[in-house]
Amino acid sequence: MKKRYSVRRYAAGAAVARTGDEMSGPALLLAGFAATGSASTASSLLAGLAVSAAVGGPVFGMLLDRTGQPGRLLAGALGVYAGALVVILLSLGRVPVAVTVLVAVGAGLLGPALSGGWTAQLPRAVPAGEFARANALDAMTFNVAALAGPAAAGVVAGLAGASAGVAVAAALICCALPAAWGLPRARTRTSESVSPVAGFRAVLRSRPLARATAVSVVSCVAEGMLVACCPLLGAEVLGGAGRGALLLAVVAGAALAANALLARSRGVAAAPEAVIRASAPVLAVALAVAATLQPVLLIAAMVVAGAAQGPQLTALFAVRHR
């Protein structure tokens, strides 16, 4: 008799893959800055990953819905993504920057496999009676990855050099391949008429979901700019670009703590739209404080940014599930 796919196996695979993903961005920033000495080049690598992910997400999601073996497609995407990180690392300083950025853009198309690609398989991976527990574990893997990934990038860069962080991130993603490959087969396939355009229309038809998505998109743009600035903030304010990556761990730690407090008070579950509306101005204040370039205020700003970022994501998921 075939052994049932376990919740622990799902959560472990998701956590490892997402940690590698969260580590790869700061690690690429540090490696690009170290190899070229250019902040714009380092930021362009991260931008290439992020911008193309916005295009790749809907398309990759459609492919996952249409295949009978989503686990194997997911595993293939993870393997190619990890390989692309290694190619980027080896090409830094050896080929024209434009070529390296193009590789980053190609890798970014598969980036959603490490986040939404996993979550989409959750209903197939666990029995209905275990879904609530599995959903909680899945959400926790995002928080743990966001906390551990940037911290690991900063620590590895400090101990073994900026390039080592990218290699470790790729290795972590590869460690998740067995868990992805073993995901259950799809019981049914989505109709061929379903497309990314239909998904966008579904979002627009629901005003609460459209509002929540719009606020989260704008906030994510700001958060992405903060990620790109962290190595420079670390170099200018904290005495080292590697320390800038640790600022992202502060953000993630604050996000995790804020989610824990709100979970106890059921604040997100009771009024997710209110949480989303309040989080955006709080994030804006945090970024303004960070711009003062004062060490104590910078760290305080990262705490405030996390306090806005974590609940906003949880509230967005709550609106989507509802």
mmCIF file with all atom_site columns, N, CA and C in Angstrom, residues 222-289:
data_model
loop_
_atom_site.group_PDB
_atom_site.id
_atom_site.type_symbol
_atom_site.label_atom_id
_atom_site.label_alt_id
_atom_site.label_comp_id
_atom_site.label_asym_id
_atom_site.label_entity_id
_atom_site.label_seq_id
_atom_site.pdbx_PDB_ins_code
_atom_site.Cartn_x
_atom_site.Cartn_y
_atom_site.Cartn_z
_atom_site.occupancy
_atom_site.B_iso_or_equiv
_atom_site.pdbx_formal_charge
_atom_site.auth_seq_id
_atom_site.auth_comp_id
_atom_site.auth_asym_id
_atom_site.auth_atom_id
_atom_site.pdbx_PDB_model_num
ATOM 1   N N  . ALA A 1 222 ? 7.059   48.869 -2.308 1.00 0.00 ? 222 ALA A N  1
ATOM 2   C CA . ALA A 1 222 ? 7.856   49.558 -1.302 1.00 0.00 ? 222 ALA A CA 1
ATOM 3   C C  . ALA A 1 222 ? 8.779   48.595 -0.565 1.00 0.00 ? 222 ALA A C  1
ATOM 4   N N  . GLU A 1 223 ? 8.254   47.407 -0.236 1.00 0.00 ? 223 GLU A N  1
ATOM 5   C CA . GLU A 1 223 ? 9.067   46.416 0.473  1.00 0.00 ? 223 GLU A CA 1
ATOM 6   C C  . GLU A 1 223 ? 10.225  45.937 -0.394 1.00 0.00 ? 223 GLU A C  1
ATOM 7   N N  . GLY A 1 224 ? 9.967   45.789 -1.704 1.00 0.00 ? 224 GLY A N  1
ATOM 8   C CA . GLY A 1 224 ? 11.038  45.391 -2.604 1.00 0.00 ? 224 GLY A CA 1
ATOM 9   C C  . GLY A 1 224 ? 12.136  46.440 -2.700 1.00 0.00 ? 224 GLY A C  1
ATOM 10  N N  . MET A 1 225 ? 11.744  47.702 -2.693 1.00 0.00 ? 225 MET A N  1
ATOM 11  C CA . MET A 1 225 ? 12.742  48.778 -2.703 1.00 0.00 ? 225 MET A CA 1
ATOM 12  C C  . MET A 1 225 ? 13.557  48.768 -1.416 1.00 0.00 ? 225 MET A C  1
ATOM 13  N N  . LEU A 1 226 ? 12.896  48.444 -0.299 1.00 0.00 ? 226 LEU A N  1
ATOM 14  C CA . LEU A 1 226 ? 13.610  48.362 0.969  1.00 0.00 ? 226 LEU A CA 1
ATOM 15  C C  . LEU A 1 226 ? 14.641  47.236 0.939  1.00 0.00 ? 226 LEU A C  1
ATOM 16  N N  . VAL A 1 227 ? 14.261  46.093 0.380  1.00 0.00 ? 227 VAL A N  1
ATOM 17  C CA . VAL A 1 227 ? 15.199  44.962 0.269  1.00 0.00 ? 227 VAL A CA 1
ATOM 18  C C  . VAL A 1 227 ? 16.431  45.365 -0.534 1.00 0.00 ? 227 VAL A C  1
ATOM 19  N N  . ALA A 1 228 ? 16.201  46.067 -1.655 1.00 0.00 ? 228 ALA A N  1
ATOM 20  C CA . ALA A 1 228 ? 17.322  46.484 -2.501 1.00 0.00 ? 228 ALA A CA 1
ATOM 21  C C  . ALA A 1 228 ? 18.233  47.475 -1.787 1.00 0.00 ? 228 ALA A C  1
ATOM 22  N N  . CYS A 1 229 ? 17.656  48.268 -0.887 1.00 0.00 ? 229 CYS A N  1
ATOM 23  C CA . CYS A 1 229 ? 18.442  49.290 -0.181 1.00 0.00 ? 229 CYS A CA 1
ATOM 24  C C  . CYS A 1 229 ? 19.198  48.737 1.029  1.00 0.00 ? 229 CYS A C  1
ATOM 25  N N  . CYS A 1 230 ? 18.815  47.574 1.527  1.00 0.00 ? 230 CYS A N  1
ATOM 26  C CA . CYS A 1 230 ? 19.376  47.082 2.793  1.00 0.00 ? 230 CYS A CA 1
ATOM 27  C C  . CYS A 1 230 ? 20.905  46.929 2.777  1.00 0.00 ? 230 CYS A C  1
ATOM 28  N N  . PRO A 1 231 ? 21.507  46.352 1.728  1.00 0.00 ? 231 PRO A N  1
ATOM 29  C CA . PRO A 1 231 ? 22.978  46.292 1.737  1.00 0.00 ? 231 PRO A CA 1
ATOM 30  C C  . PRO A 1 231 ? 23.633  47.662 1.807  1.00 0.00 ? 231 PRO A C  1
ATOM 31  N N  . LEU A 1 232 ? 23.062  48.639 1.113  1.00 0.00 ? 232 LEU A N  1
ATOM 32  C CA . LEU A 1 232 ? 23.615  49.989 1.159  1.00 0.00 ? 232 LEU A CA 1
ATOM 33  C C  . LEU A 1 232 ? 23.405  50.618 2.533  1.00 0.00 ? 232 LEU A C  1
ATOM 34  N N  . LEU A 1 233 ? 22.246  50.369 3.131  1.00 0.00 ? 233 LEU A N  1
ATOM 35  C CA . LEU A 1 233 ? 22.006  50.871 4.481  1.00 0.00 ? 233 LEU A CA 1
ATOM 36  C C  . LEU A 1 233 ? 22.984  50.246 5.465  1.00 0.00 ? 233 LEU A C  1
ATOM 37  N N  . GLY A 1 234 ? 23.240  48.951 5.285  1.00 0.00 ? 234 GLY A N  1
ATOM 38  C CA . GLY A 1 234 ? 24.195  48.277 6.166  1.00 0.00 ? 234 GLY A CA 1
ATOM 39  C C  . GLY A 1 234 ? 25.591  48.849 6.007  1.00 0.00 ? 234 GLY A C  1
ATOM 40  N N  . ALA A 1 235 ? 25.982  49.098 4.772  1.00 0.00 ? 235 ALA A N  1
ATOM 41  C CA . ALA A 1 235 ? 27.329  49.625 4.534  1.00 0.00 ? 235 ALA A CA 1
ATOM 42  C C  . ALA A 1 235 ? 27.483  51.039 5.075  1.00 0.00 ? 235 ALA A C  1
ATOM 43  N N  . GLU A 1 236 ? 26.446  51.864 4.935  1.00 0.00 ? 236 GLU A N  1
ATOM 44  C CA . GLU A 1 236 ? 26.561  53.266 5.327  1.00 0.00 ? 236 GLU A CA 1
ATOM 45  C C  . GLU A 1 236 ? 26.297  53.499 6.813  1.00 0.00 ? 236 GLU A C  1
ATOM 46  N N  . VAL A 1 237 ? 25.380  52.711 7.390  1.00 0.00 ? 237 VAL A N  1
ATOM 47  C CA . VAL A 1 237 ? 24.944  52.984 8.753  1.00 0.00 ? 237 VAL A CA 1
ATOM 48  C C  . VAL A 1 237 ? 25.503  51.987 9.766  1.00 0.00 ? 237 VAL A C  1
ATOM 49  N N  . LEU A 1 238 ? 25.628  50.728 9.358  1.00 0.00 ? 238 LEU A N  1
ATOM 50  C CA . LEU A 1 238 ? 25.989  49.676 10.307 1.00 0.00 ? 238 LEU A CA 1
ATOM 51  C C  . LEU A 1 238 ? 27.413  49.149 10.124 1.00 0.00 ? 238 LEU A C  1
ATOM 52  N N  . GLY A 1 239 ? 28.138  49.663 9.153  1.00 0.00 ? 239 GLY A N  1
ATOM 53  C CA . GLY A 1 239 ? 29.532  49.280 9.006  1.00 0.00 ? 239 GLY A CA 1
ATOM 54  C C  . GLY A 1 239 ? 29.809  48.092 8.124  1.00 0.00 ? 239 GLY A C  1
ATOM 55  N N  . GLY A 1 240 ? 28.822  47.609 7.363  1.00 0.00 ? 240 GLY A N  1
ATOM 56  C CA . GLY A 1 240 ? 29.074  46.487 6.465  1.00 0.00 ? 240 GLY A CA 1
ATOM 57  C C  . GLY A 1 240 ? 27.832  46.117 5.687  1.00 0.00 ? 240 GLY A C  1
ATOM 58  N N  . ALA A 1 241 ? 27.995  45.812 4.389  1.00 0.00 ? 241 ALA A N  1
ATOM 59  C CA . ALA A 1 241 ? 26.838  45.453 3.558  1.00 0.00 ? 241 ALA A CA 1
ATOM 60  C C  . ALA A 1 241 ? 26.171  44.185 4.055  1.00 0.00 ? 241 ALA A C  1
ATOM 61  N N  . GLY A 1 242 ? 26.968  43.227 4.570  1.00 0.00 ? 242 GLY A N  1
ATOM 62  C CA . GLY A 1 242 ? 26.404  41.986 5.094  1.00 0.00 ? 242 GLY A CA 1
ATOM 63  C C  . GLY A 1 242 ? 25.451  42.226 6.249  1.00 0.00 ? 242 GLY A C  1
ATOM 64  N N  . ARG A 1 243 ? 25.734  43.231 7.057  1.00 0.00 ? 243 ARG A N  1
ATOM 65  C CA . ARG A 1 243 ? 24.848  43.549 8.172  1.00 0.00 ? 243 ARG A CA 1
ATOM 66  C C  . ARG A 1 243 ? 23.507  44.091 7.679  1.00 0.00 ? 243 ARG A C  1
ATOM 67  N N  . GLY A 1 244 ? 23.509  44.637 6.486  1.00 0.00 ? 244 GLY A N  1
ATOM 68  C CA . GLY A 1 244 ? 22.252  45.107 5.924  1.00 0.00 ? 244 GLY A CA 1
ATOM 69  C C  . GLY A 1 244 ? 21.262  43.976 5.715  1.00 0.00 ? 244 GLY A C  1
ATOM 70  N N  . ALA A 1 245 ? 21.776  42.786 5.354  1.00 0.00 ? 245 ALA A N  1
ATOM 71  C CA . ALA A 1 245 ? 20.883  41.639 5.177  1.00 0.00 ? 245 ALA A CA 1
ATOM 72  C C  . ALA A 1 245 ? 20.226  41.246 6.490  1.00 0.00 ? 245 ALA A C  1
ATOM 73  N N  . LEU A 1 246 ? 20.922  41.466 7.590  1.00 0.00 ? 246 LEU A N  1
ATOM 74  C CA . LEU A 1 246 ? 20.351  41.137 8.897  1.00 0.00 ? 246 LEU A CA 1
ATOM 75  C C  . LEU A 1 246 ? 19.166  42.047 9.229  1.00 0.00 ? 246 LEU A C  1
ATOM 76  N N  . LEU A 1 247 ? 19.115  43.234 8.620  1.00 0.00 ? 247 LEU A N  1
ATOM 77  C CA . LEU A 1 247 ? 17.965  44.103 8.833  1.00 0.00 ? 247 LEU A CA 1
ATOM 78  C C  . LEU A 1 247 ? 16.678  43.427 8.369  1.00 0.00 ? 247 LEU A C  1
ATOM 79  N N  . LEU A 1 248 ? 16.776  42.632 7.305  1.00 0.00 ? 248 LEU A N  1
ATOM 80  C CA . LEU A 1 248 ? 15.598  41.925 6.809  1.00 0.00 ? 248 LEU A CA 1
ATOM 81  C C  . LEU A 1 248 ? 15.126  40.876 7.806  1.00 0.00 ? 248 LEU A C  1
ATOM 82  N N  . ALA A 1 249 ? 16.072  40.291 8.552  1.00 0.00 ? 249 ALA A N  1
ATOM 83  C CA . ALA A 1 249 ? 15.691  39.346 9.595  1.00 0.00 ? 249 ALA A CA 1
ATOM 84  C C  . ALA A 1 249 ? 14.944  40.059 10.716 1.00 0.00 ? 249 ALA A C  1
ATOM 85  N N  . VAL A 1 250 ? 15.338  41.305 11.001 1.00 0.00 ? 250 VAL A N  1
ATOM 86  C CA . VAL A 1 250 ? 14.614  42.098 11.996 1.00 0.00 ? 250 VAL A CA 1
ATOM 87  C C  . VAL A 1 250 ? 13.181  42.335 11.534 1.00 0.00 ? 250 VAL A C  1
ATOM 88  N N  . VAL A 1 251 ? 13.015  42.678 10.255 1.00 0.00 ? 251 VAL A N  1
ATOM 89  C CA . VAL A 1 251 ? 11.680  42.879 9.698  1.00 0.00 ? 251 VAL A CA 1
ATOM 90  C C  . VAL A 1 251 ? 10.850  41.606 9.849  1.00 0.00 ? 251 VAL A C  1
ATOM 91  N N  . ALA A 1 252 ? 11.430  40.465 9.482  1.00 0.00 ? 252 ALA A N  1
ATOM 92  C CA . ALA A 1 252 ? 10.698  39.205 9.546  1.00 0.00 ? 252 ALA A CA 1
ATOM 93  C C  . ALA A 1 252 ? 10.364  38.819 10.978 1.00 0.00 ? 252 ALA A C  1
ATOM 94  N N  . GLY A 1 253 ? 11.290  39.047 11.895 1.00 0.00 ? 253 GLY A N  1
ATOM 95  C CA . GLY A 1 253 ? 11.019  38.736 13.290 1.00 0.00 ? 253 GLY A CA 1
ATOM 96  C C  . GLY A 1 253 ? 9.880   39.566 13.846 1.00 0.00 ? 253 GLY A C  1
ATOM 97  N N  . ALA A 1 254 ? 9.851   40.850 13.494 1.00 0.00 ? 254 ALA A N  1
ATOM 98  C CA . ALA A 1 254 ? 8.760   41.717 13.931 1.00 0.00 ? 254 ALA A CA 1
ATOM 99  C C  . ALA A 1 254 ? 7.437   41.286 13.307 1.00 0.00 ? 254 ALA A C  1
ATOM 100 N N  . ALA A 1 255 ? 7.480   40.862 12.041 1.00 0.00 ? 255 ALA A N  1
ATOM 101 C CA . ALA A 1 255 ? 6.267   40.392 11.371 1.00 0.00 ? 255 ALA A CA 1
ATOM 102 C C  . ALA A 1 255 ? 5.712   39.151 12.060 1.00 0.00 ? 255 ALA A C  1
ATOM 103 N N  . LEU A 1 256 ? 6.612   38.231 12.422 1.00 0.00 ? 256 LEU A N  1
ATOM 104 C CA . LEU A 1 256 ? 6.188   37.004 13.092 1.00 0.00 ? 256 LEU A CA 1
ATOM 105 C C  . LEU A 1 256 ? 5.574   37.318 14.451 1.00 0.00 ? 256 LEU A C  1
ATOM 106 N N  . ALA A 1 257 ? 6.208   38.226 15.196 1.00 0.00 ? 257 ALA A N  1
ATOM 107 C CA . ALA A 1 257 ? 5.691   38.599 16.508 1.00 0.00 ? 257 ALA A CA 1
ATOM 108 C C  . ALA A 1 257 ? 4.327   39.288 16.395 1.00 0.00 ? 257 ALA A C  1
ATOM 109 N N  . ALA A 1 258 ? 4.186   40.188 15.420 1.00 0.00 ? 258 ALA A N  1
ATOM 110 C CA . ALA A 1 258 ? 2.917   40.889 15.236 1.00 0.00 ? 258 ALA A CA 1
ATOM 111 C C  . ALA A 1 258 ? 1.806   39.922 14.864 1.00 0.00 ? 258 ALA A C  1
ATOM 112 N N  . ASN A 1 259 ? 2.111   38.949 14.005 1.00 0.00 ? 259 ASN A N  1
ATOM 113 C CA . ASN A 1 259 ? 1.110   37.951 13.638 1.00 0.00 ? 259 ASN A CA 1
ATOM 114 C C  . ASN A 1 259 ? 0.699   37.111 14.834 1.00 0.00 ? 259 ASN A C  1
ATOM 115 N N  . ALA A 1 260 ? 1.675   36.778 15.685 1.00 0.00 ? 260 ALA A N  1
ATOM 116 C CA . ALA A 1 260 ? 1.363   35.980 16.871 1.00 0.00 ? 260 ALA A CA 1
ATOM 117 C C  . ALA A 1 260 ? 0.423   36.736 17.809 1.00 0.00 ? 260 ALA A C  1
ATOM 118 N N  . LEU A 1 261 ? 0.681   38.025 17.999 1.00 0.00 ? 261 LEU A N  1
ATOM 119 C CA . LEU A 1 261 ? -0.180  38.826 18.870 1.00 0.00 ? 261 LEU A CA 1
ATOM 120 C C  . LEU A 1 261 ? -1.588  38.966 18.295 1.00 0.00 ? 261 LEU A C  1
ATOM 121 N N  . LEU A 1 262 ? -1.671  39.221 16.991 1.00 0.00 ? 262 LEU A N  1
ATOM 122 C CA . LEU A 1 262 ? -2.976  39.368 16.367 1.00 0.00 ? 262 LEU A CA 1
ATOM 123 C C  . LEU A 1 262 ? -3.736  38.056 16.325 1.00 0.00 ? 262 LEU A C  1
ATOM 124 N N  . ALA A 1 263 ? -3.014  36.935 16.205 1.00 0.00 ? 263 ALA A N  1
ATOM 125 C CA . ALA A 1 263 ? -3.674  35.632 16.199 1.00 0.00 ? 263 ALA A CA 1
ATOM 126 C C  . ALA A 1 263 ? -4.351  35.367 17.547 1.00 0.00 ? 263 ALA A C  1
ATOM 127 N N  . ARG A 1 264 ? -3.699  35.779 18.624 1.00 0.00 ? 264 ARG A N  1
ATOM 128 C CA . ARG A 1 264 ? -4.281  35.582 19.959 1.00 0.00 ? 264 ARG A CA 1
ATOM 129 C C  . ARG A 1 264 ? -5.512  36.456 20.158 1.00 0.00 ? 264 ARG A C  1
ATOM 130 N N  . SER A 1 265 ? -5.490  37.644 19.558 1.00 0.00 ? 265 SER A N  1
ATOM 131 C CA . SER A 1 265 ? -6.629  38.540 19.710 1.00 0.00 ? 265 SER A CA 1
ATOM 132 C C  . SER A 1 265 ? -7.661  38.377 18.597 1.00 0.00 ? 265 SER A C  1
ATOM 133 N N  . ARG A 1 266 ? -7.337  37.528 17.608 1.00 0.00 ? 266 ARG A N  1
ATOM 134 C CA . ARG A 1 266 ? -8.197  37.278 16.450 1.00 0.00 ? 266 ARG A CA 1
ATOM 135 C C  . ARG A 1 266 ? -8.457  38.565 15.661 1.00 0.00 ? 266 ARG A C  1
ATOM 136 N N  . GLY A 1 267 ? -7.472  39.485 15.711 1.00 0.00 ? 267 GLY A N  1
ATOM 137 C CA . GLY A 1 267 ? -7.640  40.759 15.031 1.00 0.00 ? 267 GLY A CA 1
ATOM 138 C C  . GLY A 1 267 ? -7.714  40.628 13.522 1.00 0.00 ? 267 GLY A C  1
ATOM 139 N N  . VAL A 1 268 ? -6.849  39.810 12.937 1.00 0.00 ? 268 VAL A N  1
ATOM 140 C CA . VAL A 1 268 ? -6.856  39.651 11.483 1.00 0.00 ? 268 VAL A CA 1
ATOM 141 C C  . VAL A 1 268 ? -8.118  38.950 11.019 1.00 0.00 ? 268 VAL A C  1
ATOM 142 N N  . ALA A 1 269 ? -8.505  37.888 11.732 1.00 0.00 ? 269 ALA A N  1
ATOM 143 C CA . ALA A 1 269 ? -9.678  37.123 11.322 1.00 0.00 ? 269 ALA A CA 1
ATOM 144 C C  . ALA A 1 269 ? -10.953 37.956 11.414 1.00 0.00 ? 269 ALA A C  1
ATOM 145 N N  . ALA A 1 270 ? -11.021 38.846 12.405 1.00 0.00 ? 270 ALA A N  1
ATOM 146 C CA . ALA A 1 270 ? -12.243 39.619 12.617 1.00 0.00 ? 270 ALA A CA 1
ATOM 147 C C  . ALA A 1 270 ? -12.387 40.744 11.605 1.00 0.00 ? 270 ALA A C  1
ATOM 148 N N  . ALA A 1 271 ? -11.307 41.399 11.250 1.00 0.00 ? 271 ALA A N  1
ATOM 149 C CA . ALA A 1 271 ? -11.394 42.563 10.357 1.00 0.00 ? 271 ALA A CA 1
ATOM 150 C C  . ALA A 1 271 ? -10.179 42.634 9.448  1.00 0.00 ? 271 ALA A C  1
ATOM 151 N N  . PRO A 1 272 ? -10.044 41.718 8.496  1.00 0.00 ? 272 PRO A N  1
ATOM 152 C CA . PRO A 1 272 ? -8.850  41.718 7.639  1.00 0.00 ? 272 PRO A CA 1
ATOM 153 C C  . PRO A 1 272 ? -8.717  42.965 6.777  1.00 0.00 ? 272 PRO A C  1
ATOM 154 N N  . GLU A 1 273 ? -9.849  43.517 6.287  1.00 0.00 ? 273 GLU A N  1
ATOM 155 C CA . GLU A 1 273 ? -9.768  44.714 5.460  1.00 0.00 ? 273 GLU A CA 1
ATOM 156 C C  . GLU A 1 273 ? -9.203  45.895 6.241  1.00 0.00 ? 273 GLU A C  1
ATOM 157 N N  . ALA A 1 274 ? -9.605  46.012 7.511  1.00 0.00 ? 274 ALA A N  1
ATOM 158 C CA . ALA A 1 274 ? -9.100  47.108 8.343  1.00 0.00 ? 274 ALA A CA 1
ATOM 159 C C  . ALA A 1 274 ? -7.603  46.970 8.578  1.00 0.00 ? 274 ALA A C  1
ATOM 160 N N  . VAL A 1 275 ? -7.150  45.746 8.765  1.00 0.00 ? 275 VAL A N  1
ATOM 161 C CA . VAL A 1 275 ? -5.720  45.507 8.964  1.00 0.00 ? 275 VAL A CA 1
ATOM 162 C C  . VAL A 1 275 ? -4.943  45.905 7.717  1.00 0.00 ? 275 VAL A C  1
ATOM 163 N N  . ILE A 1 276 ? -5.466  45.561 6.552  1.00 0.00 ? 276 ILE A N  1
ATOM 164 C CA . ILE A 1 276 ? -4.781  45.906 5.300  1.00 0.00 ? 276 ILE A CA 1
ATOM 165 C C  . ILE A 1 276 ? -4.717  47.418 5.114  1.00 0.00 ? 276 ILE A C  1
ATOM 166 N N  . ARG A 1 277 ? -5.837  48.109 5.399  1.00 0.00 ? 277 ARG A N  1
ATOM 167 C CA . ARG A 1 277 ? -5.842  49.569 5.238  1.00 0.00 ? 277 ARG A CA 1
ATOM 168 C C  . ARG A 1 277 ? -4.859  50.243 6.193  1.00 0.00 ? 277 ARG A C  1
ATOM 169 N N  . ALA A 1 278 ? -4.781  49.749 7.419  1.00 0.00 ? 278 ALA A N  1
ATOM 170 C CA . ALA A 1 278 ? -3.907  50.379 8.413  1.00 0.00 ? 278 ALA A CA 1
ATOM 171 C C  . ALA A 1 278 ? -2.439  50.086 8.162  1.00 0.00 ? 278 ALA A C  1
ATOM 172 N N  . SER A 1 279 ? -2.134  48.952 7.547  1.00 0.00 ? 279 SER A N  1
ATOM 173 C CA . SER A 1 279 ? -0.740  48.535 7.407  1.00 0.00 ? 279 SER A CA 1
ATOM 174 C C  . SER A 1 279 ? 0.042   49.408 6.441  1.00 0.00 ? 279 SER A C  1
ATOM 175 N N  . ALA A 1 280 ? -0.606  49.896 5.387  1.00 0.00 ? 280 ALA A N  1
ATOM 176 C CA . ALA A 1 280 ? 0.101   50.683 4.375  1.00 0.00 ? 280 ALA A CA 1
ATOM 177 C C  . ALA A 1 280 ? 0.677   51.984 4.937  1.00 0.00 ? 280 ALA A C  1
ATOM 178 N N  . PRO A 1 281 ? -0.090  52.815 5.638  1.00 0.00 ? 281 PRO A N  1
ATOM 179 C CA . PRO A 1 281 ? 0.520   54.024 6.202  1.00 0.00 ? 281 PRO A CA 1
ATOM 180 C C  . PRO A 1 281 ? 1.573   53.733 7.260  1.00 0.00 ? 281 PRO A C  1
ATOM 181 N N  . VAL A 1 282 ? 1.408   52.653 8.018  1.00 0.00 ? 282 VAL A N  1
ATOM 182 C CA . VAL A 1 282 ? 2.429   52.291 9.004  1.00 0.00 ? 282 VAL A CA 1
ATOM 183 C C  . VAL A 1 282 ? 3.733   51.955 8.295  1.00 0.00 ? 282 VAL A C  1
ATOM 184 N N  . LEU A 1 283 ? 3.654   51.226 7.195  1.00 0.00 ? 283 LEU A N  1
ATOM 185 C CA . LEU A 1 283 ? 4.844   50.899 6.419  1.00 0.00 ? 283 LEU A CA 1
ATOM 186 C C  . LEU A 1 283 ? 5.486   52.160 5.862  1.00 0.00 ? 283 LEU A C  1
ATOM 187 N N  . ALA A 1 284 ? 4.671   53.102 5.399  1.00 0.00 ? 284 ALA A N  1
ATOM 188 C CA . ALA A 1 284 ? 5.207   54.353 4.867  1.00 0.00 ? 284 ALA A CA 1
ATOM 189 C C  . ALA A 1 284 ? 5.977   55.132 5.935  1.00 0.00 ? 284 ALA A C  1
ATOM 190 N N  . VAL A 1 285 ? 5.436   55.166 7.147  1.00 0.00 ? 285 VAL A N  1
ATOM 191 C CA . VAL A 1 285 ? 6.127   55.846 8.246  1.00 0.00 ? 285 VAL A CA 1
ATOM 192 C C  . VAL A 1 285 ? 7.465   55.162 8.536  1.00 0.00 ? 285 VAL A C  1
ATOM 193 N N  . ALA A 1 286 ? 7.473   53.849 8.515  1.00 0.00 ? 286 ALA A N  1
ATOM 194 C CA . ALA A 1 286 ? 8.701   53.107 8.786  1.00 0.00 ? 286 ALA A CA 1
ATOM 195 C C  . ALA A 1 286 ? 9.783   53.432 7.763  1.00 0.00 ? 286 ALA A C  1
ATOM 196 N N  . LEU A 1 287 ? 9.417   53.501 6.500  1.00 0.00 ? 287 LEU A N  1
ATOM 197 C CA . LEU A 1 287 ? 10.395  53.808 5.460  1.00 0.00 ? 287 LEU A CA 1
ATOM 198 C C  . LEU A 1 287 ? 10.933  55.234 5.605  1.00 0.00 ? 287 LEU A C  1
ATOM 199 N N  . ALA A 1 288 ? 10.057  56.150 5.994  1.00 0.00 ? 288 ALA A N  1
ATOM 200 C CA . ALA A 1 288 ? 10.508  57.523 6.202  1.00 0.00 ? 288 ALA A CA 1
ATOM 201 C C  . ALA A 1 288 ? 11.501  57.612 7.352  1.00 0.00 ? 288 ALA A C  1
ATOM 202 N N  . VAL A 1 289 ? 11.241  56.851 8.417  1.00 0.00 ? 289 VAL A N  1
ATOM 203 C CA . VAL A 1 289 ? 12.158  56.831 9.561  1.00 0.00 ? 289 VAL A CA 1
ATOM 204 C C  . VAL A 1 289 ? 13.497  56.208 9.167  1.00 0.00 ? 289 VAL A C  1
#
